[in-house]
Tab-separated table of C-alpha atoms in Angstrom:
chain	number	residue	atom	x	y	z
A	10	UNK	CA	-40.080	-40.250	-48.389
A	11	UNK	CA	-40.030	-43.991	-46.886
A	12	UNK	CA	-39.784	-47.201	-49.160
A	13	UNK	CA	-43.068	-48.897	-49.023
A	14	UNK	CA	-40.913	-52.073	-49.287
A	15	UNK	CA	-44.429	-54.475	-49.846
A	16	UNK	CA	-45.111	-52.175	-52.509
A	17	UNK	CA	-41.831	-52.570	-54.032
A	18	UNK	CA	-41.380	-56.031	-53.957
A	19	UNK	CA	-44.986	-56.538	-55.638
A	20	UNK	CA	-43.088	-54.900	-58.832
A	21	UNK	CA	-40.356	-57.524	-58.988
A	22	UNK	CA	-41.476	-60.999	-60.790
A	23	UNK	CA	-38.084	-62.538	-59.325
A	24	UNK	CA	-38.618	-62.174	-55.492
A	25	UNK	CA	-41.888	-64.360	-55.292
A	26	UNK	CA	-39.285	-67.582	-55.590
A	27	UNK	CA	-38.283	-67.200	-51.729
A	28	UNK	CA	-34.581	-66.744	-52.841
A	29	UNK	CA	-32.778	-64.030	-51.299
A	30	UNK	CA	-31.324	-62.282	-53.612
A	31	UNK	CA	-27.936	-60.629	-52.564
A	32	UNK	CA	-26.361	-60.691	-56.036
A	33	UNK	CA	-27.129	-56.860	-56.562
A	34	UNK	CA	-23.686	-55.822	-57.576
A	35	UNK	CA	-23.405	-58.742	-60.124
A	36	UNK	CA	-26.846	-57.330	-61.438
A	37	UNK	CA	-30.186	-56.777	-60.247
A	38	UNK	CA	-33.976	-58.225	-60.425
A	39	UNK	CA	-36.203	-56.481	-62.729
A	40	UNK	CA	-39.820	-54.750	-62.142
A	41	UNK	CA	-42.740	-55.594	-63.872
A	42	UNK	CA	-42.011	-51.994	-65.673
A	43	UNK	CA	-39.056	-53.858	-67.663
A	44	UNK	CA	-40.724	-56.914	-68.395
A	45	UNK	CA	-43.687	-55.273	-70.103
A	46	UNK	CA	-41.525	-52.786	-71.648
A	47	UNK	CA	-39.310	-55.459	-73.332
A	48	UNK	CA	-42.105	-57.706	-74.180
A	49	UNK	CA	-44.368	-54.621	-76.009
A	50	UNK	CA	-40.938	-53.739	-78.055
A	51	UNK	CA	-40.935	-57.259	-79.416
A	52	UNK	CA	-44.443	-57.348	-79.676
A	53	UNK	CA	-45.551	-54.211	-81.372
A	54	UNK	CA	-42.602	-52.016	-82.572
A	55	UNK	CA	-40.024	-54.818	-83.632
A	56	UNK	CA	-38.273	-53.085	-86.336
A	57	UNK	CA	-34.607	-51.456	-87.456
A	58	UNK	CA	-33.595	-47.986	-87.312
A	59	UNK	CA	-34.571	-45.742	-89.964
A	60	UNK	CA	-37.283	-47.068	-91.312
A	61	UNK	CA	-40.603	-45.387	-93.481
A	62	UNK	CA	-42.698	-47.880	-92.003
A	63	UNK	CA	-44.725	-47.642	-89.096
A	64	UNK	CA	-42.971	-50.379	-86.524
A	65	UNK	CA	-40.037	-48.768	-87.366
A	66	UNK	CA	-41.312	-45.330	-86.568
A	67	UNK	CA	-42.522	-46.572	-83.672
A	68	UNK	CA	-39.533	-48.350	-82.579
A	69	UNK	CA	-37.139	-44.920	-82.966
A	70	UNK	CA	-39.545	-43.547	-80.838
A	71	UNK	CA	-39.649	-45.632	-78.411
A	72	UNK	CA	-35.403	-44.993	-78.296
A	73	UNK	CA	-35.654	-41.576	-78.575
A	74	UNK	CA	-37.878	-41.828	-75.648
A	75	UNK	CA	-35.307	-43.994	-73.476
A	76	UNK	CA	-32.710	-41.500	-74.447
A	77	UNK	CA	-34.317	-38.922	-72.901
A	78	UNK	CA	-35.236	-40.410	-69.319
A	79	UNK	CA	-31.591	-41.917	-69.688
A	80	UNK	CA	-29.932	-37.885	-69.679
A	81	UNK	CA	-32.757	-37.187	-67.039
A	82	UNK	CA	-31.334	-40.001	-64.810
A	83	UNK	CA	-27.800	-38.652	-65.316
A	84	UNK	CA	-27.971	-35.353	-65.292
A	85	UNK	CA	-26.886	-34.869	-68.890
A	86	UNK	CA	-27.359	-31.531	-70.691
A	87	UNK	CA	-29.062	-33.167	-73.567
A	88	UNK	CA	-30.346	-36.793	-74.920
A	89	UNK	CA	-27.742	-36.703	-77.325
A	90	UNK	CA	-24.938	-36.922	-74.839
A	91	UNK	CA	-26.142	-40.539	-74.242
A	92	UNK	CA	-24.865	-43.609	-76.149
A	93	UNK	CA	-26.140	-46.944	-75.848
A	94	UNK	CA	-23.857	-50.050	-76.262
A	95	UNK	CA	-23.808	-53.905	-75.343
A	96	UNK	CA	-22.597	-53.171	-71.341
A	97	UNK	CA	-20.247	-50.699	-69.799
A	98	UNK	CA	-16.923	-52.374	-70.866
A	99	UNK	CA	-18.044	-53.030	-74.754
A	100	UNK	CA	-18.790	-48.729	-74.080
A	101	UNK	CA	-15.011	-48.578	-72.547
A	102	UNK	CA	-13.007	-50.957	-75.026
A	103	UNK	CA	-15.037	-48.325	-77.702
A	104	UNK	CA	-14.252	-45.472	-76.493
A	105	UNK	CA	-10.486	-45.635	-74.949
A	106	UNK	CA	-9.696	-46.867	-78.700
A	107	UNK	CA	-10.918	-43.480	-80.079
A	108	UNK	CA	-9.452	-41.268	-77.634
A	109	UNK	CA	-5.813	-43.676	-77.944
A	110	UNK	CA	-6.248	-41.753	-81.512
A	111	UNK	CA	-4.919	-38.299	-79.682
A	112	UNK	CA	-2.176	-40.348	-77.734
A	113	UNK	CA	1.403	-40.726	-77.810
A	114	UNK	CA	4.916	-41.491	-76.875
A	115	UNK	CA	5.129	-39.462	-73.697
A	116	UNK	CA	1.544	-39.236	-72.916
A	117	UNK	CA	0.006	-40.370	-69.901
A	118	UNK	CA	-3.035	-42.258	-68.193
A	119	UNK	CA	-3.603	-42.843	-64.907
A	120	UNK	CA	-5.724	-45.567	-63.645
A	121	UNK	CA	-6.641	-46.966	-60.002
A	122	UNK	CA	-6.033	-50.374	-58.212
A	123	UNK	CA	-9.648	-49.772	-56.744
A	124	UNK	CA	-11.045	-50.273	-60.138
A	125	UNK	CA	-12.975	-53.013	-61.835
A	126	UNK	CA	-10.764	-54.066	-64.778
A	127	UNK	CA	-13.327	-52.711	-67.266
A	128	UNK	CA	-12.069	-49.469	-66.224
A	129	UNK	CA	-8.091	-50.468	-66.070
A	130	UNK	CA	-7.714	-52.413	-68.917
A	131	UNK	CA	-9.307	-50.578	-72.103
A	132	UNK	CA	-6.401	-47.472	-70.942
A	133	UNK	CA	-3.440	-50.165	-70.365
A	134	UNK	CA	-4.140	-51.689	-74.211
A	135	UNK	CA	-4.516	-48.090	-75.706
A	136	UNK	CA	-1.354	-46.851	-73.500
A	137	UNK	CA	0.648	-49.862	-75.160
A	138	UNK	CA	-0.916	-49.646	-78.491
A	139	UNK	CA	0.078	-46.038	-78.406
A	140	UNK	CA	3.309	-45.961	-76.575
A	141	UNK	CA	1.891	-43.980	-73.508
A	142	UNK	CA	2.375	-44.573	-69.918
A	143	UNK	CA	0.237	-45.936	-67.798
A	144	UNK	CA	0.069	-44.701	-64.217
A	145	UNK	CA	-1.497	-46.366	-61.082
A	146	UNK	CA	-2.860	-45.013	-57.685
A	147	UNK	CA	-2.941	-47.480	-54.806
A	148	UNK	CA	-5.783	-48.106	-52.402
A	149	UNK	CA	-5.219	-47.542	-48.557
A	150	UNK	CA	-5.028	-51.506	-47.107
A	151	UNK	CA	-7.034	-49.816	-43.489
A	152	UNK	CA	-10.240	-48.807	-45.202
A	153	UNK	CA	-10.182	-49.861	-49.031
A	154	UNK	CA	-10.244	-45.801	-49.814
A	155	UNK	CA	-8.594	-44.281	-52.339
A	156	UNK	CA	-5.259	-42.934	-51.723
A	157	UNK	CA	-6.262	-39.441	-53.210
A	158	UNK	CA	-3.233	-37.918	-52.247
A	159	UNK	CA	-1.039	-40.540	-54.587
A	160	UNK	CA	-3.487	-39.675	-57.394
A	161	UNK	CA	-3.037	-35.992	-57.006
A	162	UNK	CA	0.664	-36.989	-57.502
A	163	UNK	CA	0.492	-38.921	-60.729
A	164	UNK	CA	-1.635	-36.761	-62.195
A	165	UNK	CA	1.124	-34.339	-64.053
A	166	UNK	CA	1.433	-31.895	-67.585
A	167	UNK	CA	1.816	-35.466	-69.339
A	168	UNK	CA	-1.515	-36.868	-68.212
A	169	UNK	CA	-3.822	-37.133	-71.011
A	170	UNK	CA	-6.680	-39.219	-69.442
A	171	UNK	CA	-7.964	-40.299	-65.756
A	172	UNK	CA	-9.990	-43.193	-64.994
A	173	UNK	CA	-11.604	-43.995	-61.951
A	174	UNK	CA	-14.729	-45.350	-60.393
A	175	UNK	CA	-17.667	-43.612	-58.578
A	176	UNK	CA	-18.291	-46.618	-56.427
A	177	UNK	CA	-15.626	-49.935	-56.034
A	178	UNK	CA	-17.318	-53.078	-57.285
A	179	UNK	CA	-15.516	-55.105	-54.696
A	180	UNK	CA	-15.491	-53.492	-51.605
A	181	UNK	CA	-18.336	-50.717	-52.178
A	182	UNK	CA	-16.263	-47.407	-51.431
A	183	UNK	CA	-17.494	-44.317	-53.211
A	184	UNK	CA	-14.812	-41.939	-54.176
A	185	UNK	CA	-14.690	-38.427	-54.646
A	186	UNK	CA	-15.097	-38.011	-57.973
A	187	UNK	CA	-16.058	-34.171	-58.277
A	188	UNK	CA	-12.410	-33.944	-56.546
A	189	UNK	CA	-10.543	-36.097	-58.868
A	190	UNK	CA	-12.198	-34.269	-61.903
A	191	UNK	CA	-11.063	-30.727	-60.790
A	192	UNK	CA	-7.298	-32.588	-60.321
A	193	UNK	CA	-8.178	-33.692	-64.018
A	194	UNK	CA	-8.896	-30.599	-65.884
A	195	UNK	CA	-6.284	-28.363	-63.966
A	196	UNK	CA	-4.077	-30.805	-65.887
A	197	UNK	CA	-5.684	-30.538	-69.159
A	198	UNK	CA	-6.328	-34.270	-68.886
A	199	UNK	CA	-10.208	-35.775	-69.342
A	200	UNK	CA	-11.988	-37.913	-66.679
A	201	UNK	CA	-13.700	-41.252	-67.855
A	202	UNK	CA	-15.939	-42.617	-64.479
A	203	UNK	CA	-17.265	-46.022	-64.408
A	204	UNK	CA	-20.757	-45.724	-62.111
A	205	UNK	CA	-21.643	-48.910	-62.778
A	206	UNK	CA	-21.933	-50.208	-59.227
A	207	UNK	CA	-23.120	-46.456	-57.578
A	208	UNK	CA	-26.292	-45.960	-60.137
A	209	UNK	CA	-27.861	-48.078	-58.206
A	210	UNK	CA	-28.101	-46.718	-55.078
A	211	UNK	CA	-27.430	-42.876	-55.262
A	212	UNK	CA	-28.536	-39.649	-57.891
A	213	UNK	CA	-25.484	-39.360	-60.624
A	214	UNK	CA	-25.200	-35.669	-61.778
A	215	UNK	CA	-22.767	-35.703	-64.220
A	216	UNK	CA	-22.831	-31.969	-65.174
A	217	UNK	CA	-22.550	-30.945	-61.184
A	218	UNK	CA	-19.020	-33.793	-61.158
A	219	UNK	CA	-18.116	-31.849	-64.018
A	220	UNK	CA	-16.500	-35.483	-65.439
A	221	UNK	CA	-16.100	-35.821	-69.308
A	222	UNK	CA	-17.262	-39.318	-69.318
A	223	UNK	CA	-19.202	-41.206	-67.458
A	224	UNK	CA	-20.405	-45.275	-67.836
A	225	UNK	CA	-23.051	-47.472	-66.434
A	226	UNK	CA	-24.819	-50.480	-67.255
A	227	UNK	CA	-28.544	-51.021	-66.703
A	228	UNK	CA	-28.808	-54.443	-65.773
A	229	UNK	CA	-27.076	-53.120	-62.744
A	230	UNK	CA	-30.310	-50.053	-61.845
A	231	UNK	CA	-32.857	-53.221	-62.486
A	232	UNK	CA	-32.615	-52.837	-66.399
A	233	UNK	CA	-32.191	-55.176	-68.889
A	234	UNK	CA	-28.604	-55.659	-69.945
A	235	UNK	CA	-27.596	-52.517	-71.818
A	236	UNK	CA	-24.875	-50.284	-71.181
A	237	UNK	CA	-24.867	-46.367	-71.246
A	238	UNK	CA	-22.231	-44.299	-71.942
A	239	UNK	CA	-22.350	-39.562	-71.375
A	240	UNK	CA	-20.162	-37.485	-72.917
A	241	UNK	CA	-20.250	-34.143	-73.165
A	242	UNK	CA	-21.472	-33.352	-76.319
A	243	UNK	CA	-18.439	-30.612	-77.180
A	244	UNK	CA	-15.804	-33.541	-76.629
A	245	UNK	CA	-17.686	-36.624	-78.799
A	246	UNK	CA	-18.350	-34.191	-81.487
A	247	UNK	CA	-14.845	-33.730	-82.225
A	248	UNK	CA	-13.931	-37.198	-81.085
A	249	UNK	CA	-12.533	-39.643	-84.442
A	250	UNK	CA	-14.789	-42.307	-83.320
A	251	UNK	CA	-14.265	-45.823	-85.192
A	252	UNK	CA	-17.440	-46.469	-87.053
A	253	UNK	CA	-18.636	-48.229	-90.491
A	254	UNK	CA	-19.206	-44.815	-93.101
A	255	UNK	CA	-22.748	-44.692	-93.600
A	256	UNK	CA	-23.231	-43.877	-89.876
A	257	UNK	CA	-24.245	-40.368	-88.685
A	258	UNK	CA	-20.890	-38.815	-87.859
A	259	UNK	CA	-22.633	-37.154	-84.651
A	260	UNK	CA	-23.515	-37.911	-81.509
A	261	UNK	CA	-24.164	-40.147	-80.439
A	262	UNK	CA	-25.135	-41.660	-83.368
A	263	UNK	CA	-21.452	-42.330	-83.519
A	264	UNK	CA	-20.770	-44.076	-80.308
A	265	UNK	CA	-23.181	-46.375	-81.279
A	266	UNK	CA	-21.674	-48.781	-83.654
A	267	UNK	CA	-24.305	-51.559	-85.526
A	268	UNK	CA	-28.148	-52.265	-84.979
A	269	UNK	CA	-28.458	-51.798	-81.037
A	270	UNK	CA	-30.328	-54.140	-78.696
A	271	UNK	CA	-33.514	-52.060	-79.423
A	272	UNK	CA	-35.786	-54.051	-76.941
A	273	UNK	CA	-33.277	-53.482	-74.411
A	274	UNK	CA	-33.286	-50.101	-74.690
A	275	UNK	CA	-36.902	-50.171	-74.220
A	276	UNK	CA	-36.107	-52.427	-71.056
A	277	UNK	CA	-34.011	-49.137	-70.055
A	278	UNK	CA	-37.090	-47.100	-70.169
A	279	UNK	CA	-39.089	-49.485	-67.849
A	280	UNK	CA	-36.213	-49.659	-65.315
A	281	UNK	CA	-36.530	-45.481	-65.550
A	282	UNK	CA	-40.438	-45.614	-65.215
A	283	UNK	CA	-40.277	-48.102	-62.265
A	284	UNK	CA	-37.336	-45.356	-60.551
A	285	UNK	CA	-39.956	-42.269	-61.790
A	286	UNK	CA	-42.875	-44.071	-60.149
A	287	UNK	CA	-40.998	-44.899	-57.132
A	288	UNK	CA	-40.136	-40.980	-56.647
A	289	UNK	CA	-44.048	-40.322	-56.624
A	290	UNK	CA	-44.420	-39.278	-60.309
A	291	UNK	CA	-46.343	-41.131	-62.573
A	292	UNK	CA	-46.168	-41.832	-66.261
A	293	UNK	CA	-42.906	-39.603	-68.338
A	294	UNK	CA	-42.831	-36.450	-67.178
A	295	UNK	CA	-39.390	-35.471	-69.117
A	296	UNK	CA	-36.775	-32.522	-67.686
A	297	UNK	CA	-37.048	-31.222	-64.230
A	298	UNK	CA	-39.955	-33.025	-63.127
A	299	UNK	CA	-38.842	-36.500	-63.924
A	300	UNK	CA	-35.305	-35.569	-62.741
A	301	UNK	CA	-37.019	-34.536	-59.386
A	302	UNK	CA	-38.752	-37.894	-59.332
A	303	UNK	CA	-35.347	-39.932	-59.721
A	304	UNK	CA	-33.962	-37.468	-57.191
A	305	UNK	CA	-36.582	-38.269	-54.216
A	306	UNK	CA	-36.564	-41.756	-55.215
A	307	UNK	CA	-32.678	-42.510	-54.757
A	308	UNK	CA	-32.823	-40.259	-51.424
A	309	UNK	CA	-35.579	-43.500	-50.206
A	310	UNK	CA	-33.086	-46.052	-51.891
A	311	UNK	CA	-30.087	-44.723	-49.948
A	312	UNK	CA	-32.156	-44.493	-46.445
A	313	UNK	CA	-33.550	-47.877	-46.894
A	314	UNK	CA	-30.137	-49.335	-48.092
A	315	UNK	CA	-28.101	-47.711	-45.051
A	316	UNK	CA	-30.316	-49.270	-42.669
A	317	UNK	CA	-29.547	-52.266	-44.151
A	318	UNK	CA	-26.052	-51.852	-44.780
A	319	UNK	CA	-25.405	-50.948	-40.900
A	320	UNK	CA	-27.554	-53.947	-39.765
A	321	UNK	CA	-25.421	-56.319	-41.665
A	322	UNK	CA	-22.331	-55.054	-40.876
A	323	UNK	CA	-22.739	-54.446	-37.271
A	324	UNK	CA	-23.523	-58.426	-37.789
A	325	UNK	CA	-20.782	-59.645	-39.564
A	326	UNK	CA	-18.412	-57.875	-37.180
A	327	UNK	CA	-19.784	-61.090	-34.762
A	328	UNK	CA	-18.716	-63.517	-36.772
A	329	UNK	CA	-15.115	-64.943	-35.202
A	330	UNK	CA	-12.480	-65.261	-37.666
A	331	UNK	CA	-14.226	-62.273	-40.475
A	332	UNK	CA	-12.878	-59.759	-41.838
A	333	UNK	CA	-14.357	-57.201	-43.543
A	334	UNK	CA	-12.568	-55.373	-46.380
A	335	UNK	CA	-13.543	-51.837	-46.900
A	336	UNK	CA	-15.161	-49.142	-44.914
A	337	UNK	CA	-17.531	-50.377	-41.598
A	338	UNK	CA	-17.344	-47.262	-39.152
A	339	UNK	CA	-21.454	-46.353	-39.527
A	340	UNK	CA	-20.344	-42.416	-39.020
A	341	UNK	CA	-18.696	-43.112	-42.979
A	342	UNK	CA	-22.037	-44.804	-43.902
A	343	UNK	CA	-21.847	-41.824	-46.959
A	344	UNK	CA	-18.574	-43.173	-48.544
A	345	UNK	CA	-20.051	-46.595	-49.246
A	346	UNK	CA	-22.306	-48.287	-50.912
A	347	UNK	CA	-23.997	-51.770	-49.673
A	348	UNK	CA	-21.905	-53.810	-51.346
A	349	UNK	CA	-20.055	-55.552	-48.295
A	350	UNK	CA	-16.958	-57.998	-49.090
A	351	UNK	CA	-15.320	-60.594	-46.366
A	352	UNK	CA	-13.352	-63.029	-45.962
A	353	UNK	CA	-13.837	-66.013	-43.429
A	354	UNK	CA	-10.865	-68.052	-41.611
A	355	UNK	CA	-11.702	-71.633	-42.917
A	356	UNK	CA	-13.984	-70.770	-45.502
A	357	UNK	CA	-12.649	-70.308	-49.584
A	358	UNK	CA	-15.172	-67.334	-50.697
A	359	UNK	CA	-16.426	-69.822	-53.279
A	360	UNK	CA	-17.216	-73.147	-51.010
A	361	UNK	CA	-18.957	-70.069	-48.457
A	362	UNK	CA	-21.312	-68.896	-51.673
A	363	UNK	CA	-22.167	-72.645	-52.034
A	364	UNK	CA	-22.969	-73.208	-48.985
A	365	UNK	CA	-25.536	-70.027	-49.057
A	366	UNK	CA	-26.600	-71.058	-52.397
A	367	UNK	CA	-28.058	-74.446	-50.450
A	368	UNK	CA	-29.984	-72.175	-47.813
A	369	UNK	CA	-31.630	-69.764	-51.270
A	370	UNK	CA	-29.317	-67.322	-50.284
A	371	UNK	CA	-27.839	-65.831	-53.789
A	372	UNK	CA	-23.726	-64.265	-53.303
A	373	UNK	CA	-21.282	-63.815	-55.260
A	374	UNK	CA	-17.495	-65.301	-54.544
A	375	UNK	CA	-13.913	-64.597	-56.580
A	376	UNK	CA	-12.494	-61.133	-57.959
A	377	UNK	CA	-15.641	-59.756	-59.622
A	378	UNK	CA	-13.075	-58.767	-62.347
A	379	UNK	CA	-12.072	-56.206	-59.742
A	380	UNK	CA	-8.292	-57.878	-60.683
A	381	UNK	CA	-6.421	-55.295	-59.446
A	382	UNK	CA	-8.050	-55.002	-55.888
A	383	UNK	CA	-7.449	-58.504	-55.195
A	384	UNK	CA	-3.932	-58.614	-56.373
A	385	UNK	CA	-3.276	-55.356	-54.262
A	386	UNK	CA	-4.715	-56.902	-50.955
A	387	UNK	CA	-3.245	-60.421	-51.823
A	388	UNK	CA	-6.474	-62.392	-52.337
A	389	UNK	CA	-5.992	-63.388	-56.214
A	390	UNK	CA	-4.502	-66.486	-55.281
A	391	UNK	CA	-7.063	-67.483	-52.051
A	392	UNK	CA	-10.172	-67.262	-54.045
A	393	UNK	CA	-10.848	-63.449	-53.647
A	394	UNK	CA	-13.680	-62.397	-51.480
A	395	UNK	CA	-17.748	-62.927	-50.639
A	396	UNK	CA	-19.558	-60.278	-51.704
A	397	UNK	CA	-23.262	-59.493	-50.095
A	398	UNK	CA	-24.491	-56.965	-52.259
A	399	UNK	CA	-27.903	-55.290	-50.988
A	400	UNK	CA	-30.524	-53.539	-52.899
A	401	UNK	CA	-33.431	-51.478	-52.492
A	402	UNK	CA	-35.945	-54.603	-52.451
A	403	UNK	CA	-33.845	-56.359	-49.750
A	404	UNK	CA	-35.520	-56.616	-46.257
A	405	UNK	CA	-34.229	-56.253	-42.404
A	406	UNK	CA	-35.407	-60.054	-42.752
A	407	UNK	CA	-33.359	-61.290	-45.198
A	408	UNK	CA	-30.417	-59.779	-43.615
A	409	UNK	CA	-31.109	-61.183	-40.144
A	410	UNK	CA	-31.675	-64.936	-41.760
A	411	UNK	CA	-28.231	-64.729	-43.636
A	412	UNK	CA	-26.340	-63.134	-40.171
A	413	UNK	CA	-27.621	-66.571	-38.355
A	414	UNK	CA	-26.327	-68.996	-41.497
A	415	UNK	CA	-23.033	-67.142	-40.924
A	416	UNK	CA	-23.135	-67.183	-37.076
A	417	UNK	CA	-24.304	-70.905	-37.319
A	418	UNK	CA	-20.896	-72.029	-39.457
């Protein structure tokens, strides 16, 4: 099923400016589906949770609604296996702080230098506050792939918890995640995966990666910022979550600690209904249906966005003095996402993004918190990387107009 791209960017407010938007992995435009959403919460069904009162009825509706599209858009088993917080790393912090409650001397976790830092540093506090070990796995310099071999190896009787990444936020590999969760369990030890930066652009099925944990943020899948956070239900049932008293002690009730950002749930639910509508179904058709609809739509996401992907890396690969970091060989167009970083002899990454920013092209320049790649492949200190990160509402255009800026320099 093809992207009717004119139809697509009618639904996004943002693109009518003539900016070209290639800030996708920092976050995404929103449809018309959020706005409206967002702007009908505040409007109509503005209220706290709990309430006898009709706006607040209507307003826990309108959540419990969200929540289910939300597990549909997973995978989940149930609604209730999805928290809502402030943004994946408030979700981490949250969480690694209730499971450091089963840790101890001896114990370990095992992190990854692919990793944004949302996902290293919540398990290097709890390791420290607990007196655990943390353990990393290295990244292979050729390709920007995780060294899956190494992370077989640290993962041992000791290892309590595994973090990794579906997707890196830097340099757009997608790792192997159904892999590292069966290394996981045959240790005993849970999997916590930050898809932040692969929701976007490909179908998550949690129950089929068989991981314990999974994390995203919305604003990231054209939502409003919000973060989501699965666990299977089994695991955050028993889990001593920190919480004030008067708070359901169930999920995920639990995991979700104060008032939430109730309109931006509801923004969650138009990002959801734009993705539904975009797979050919219209209006909530909950469970299989709607999970078919997400399902067709990321297949014409993915199509679109390797096109794309392809087309600007076959160009950058012109460009004298540029290297690309990560994977470019088209036959491995499956183990990436479009999120493309460089560097350019001559150019610091942030003077390059100005210097777009002049011509309405929109990048992003430094670490993107991803810390531990740049440290590993000895960019902290030169200003990190560009990053060109494509979405679905990107054109063959767009990418052409930025290849002859960079050809130009």
């Amino acid at each position: 099923m093809p992207l009717d791209l004119d139809r697509v960017r009618a639904r996004f407010p943002a693109l009518s400016s003539g900016a070209t938007f290639f800030d996708a992995p920092g976050g995404t435009q929103v449809p018309r589906e959020v706005v409206d959403r967002v702007s009908d919460y505040l409007l109509r069904t503005n209220a706290n949770h709990g309430g006898a009162f009709e706006t607040a009825v209507a307003s826990d509706a309108v959540i419990a609604t969200a929540r289910a599209a939300a597990a549909d858009f997973l995978g989940a088993g149930s609604p209730e296996e999805v928290a809502f917080g402030a943004n994946m790393t408030t979700l981490t912090f949250s969480l690694s702080r209730a499971l450091g409650r089963t840790l101890g001397p001896g114990d370990e976790v095992v992190v990854t230098r692919l990793d944004h830092d949302a996902n290293v540093a919540p398990w290097l506090a709890v390791a420290e506050d607990r007196g655990a070990t943390a353990r990393w796995v290295d990244l292979r310099d050729e390709d920007c792939t995780l060294d899956l071999d190494g992370l077989e190896r640290c993962i041992g009787p000791r290892t309590r918890v595994v973090a990794c990444s579906m997707a890196s936020n830097a340099v757009g590999t997608v790792n192997d995640v159904a892999r590292i969760a069966r290394l996981a369990h045959a240790a005993g030890a849970l999997l916590f995966v930050d898809a932040v930066q692969y929701a976007p652009h490909g179908l998550i099925d949690v129950q089929a990666l068989d991981c314990d944990f999974l994390a995203c943020s919305a604003y990231k899948f054209f939502g409003p910022h919000v973060g989501l956070l699965y666990g299977k239900r089994d695991l955050v049932a028993g889990l001593r979550a920190y919480k004030v008293r008067p708070a359901r002690d169930a999920p995920p009730d639990k995991l979700e600690t104060g008032t939430g950002n109730h309109e931006g749930i509801a923004g969650v639910l138009g990002a959801l209904e734009y993705l539904e509508g975009l797979g050919g179904a219209e209006g909530s058709t909950a469970g299989a249906p709607r999970r078919e609809a997400f399902a067709r739509a990321m297949d014409a996401i993915g199509a679109h966005e390797r096109e794309l992907c392809r087309r600007l890396i076959a160009g950058l690969r012109r460009v004298r003095g540029l290297r690309i970091w990560g994977i470019t060989d088209p036959e491995r167009a499956a183990e990436r996402v479009p999120t493309v970083s460089f560097t350019l002899d001559g150019w610091a990454p942030r003077r390059l993004a100005e210097h777009l920013a002049a011509e309405r092209v929109y990048v992003w320049a430094g670490n993107f918190y991803a810390l531990a790649v740049m440290e590993r492949l000895g960019l902290e200190e030169k200003g990190g990387m560009l990053r060109v990160g494509l979405a679905h509402y990107n054109t063959a255009d767009e990418v052409d107009r930025f290849l002859e800026l960079m050809q130009a320099l």
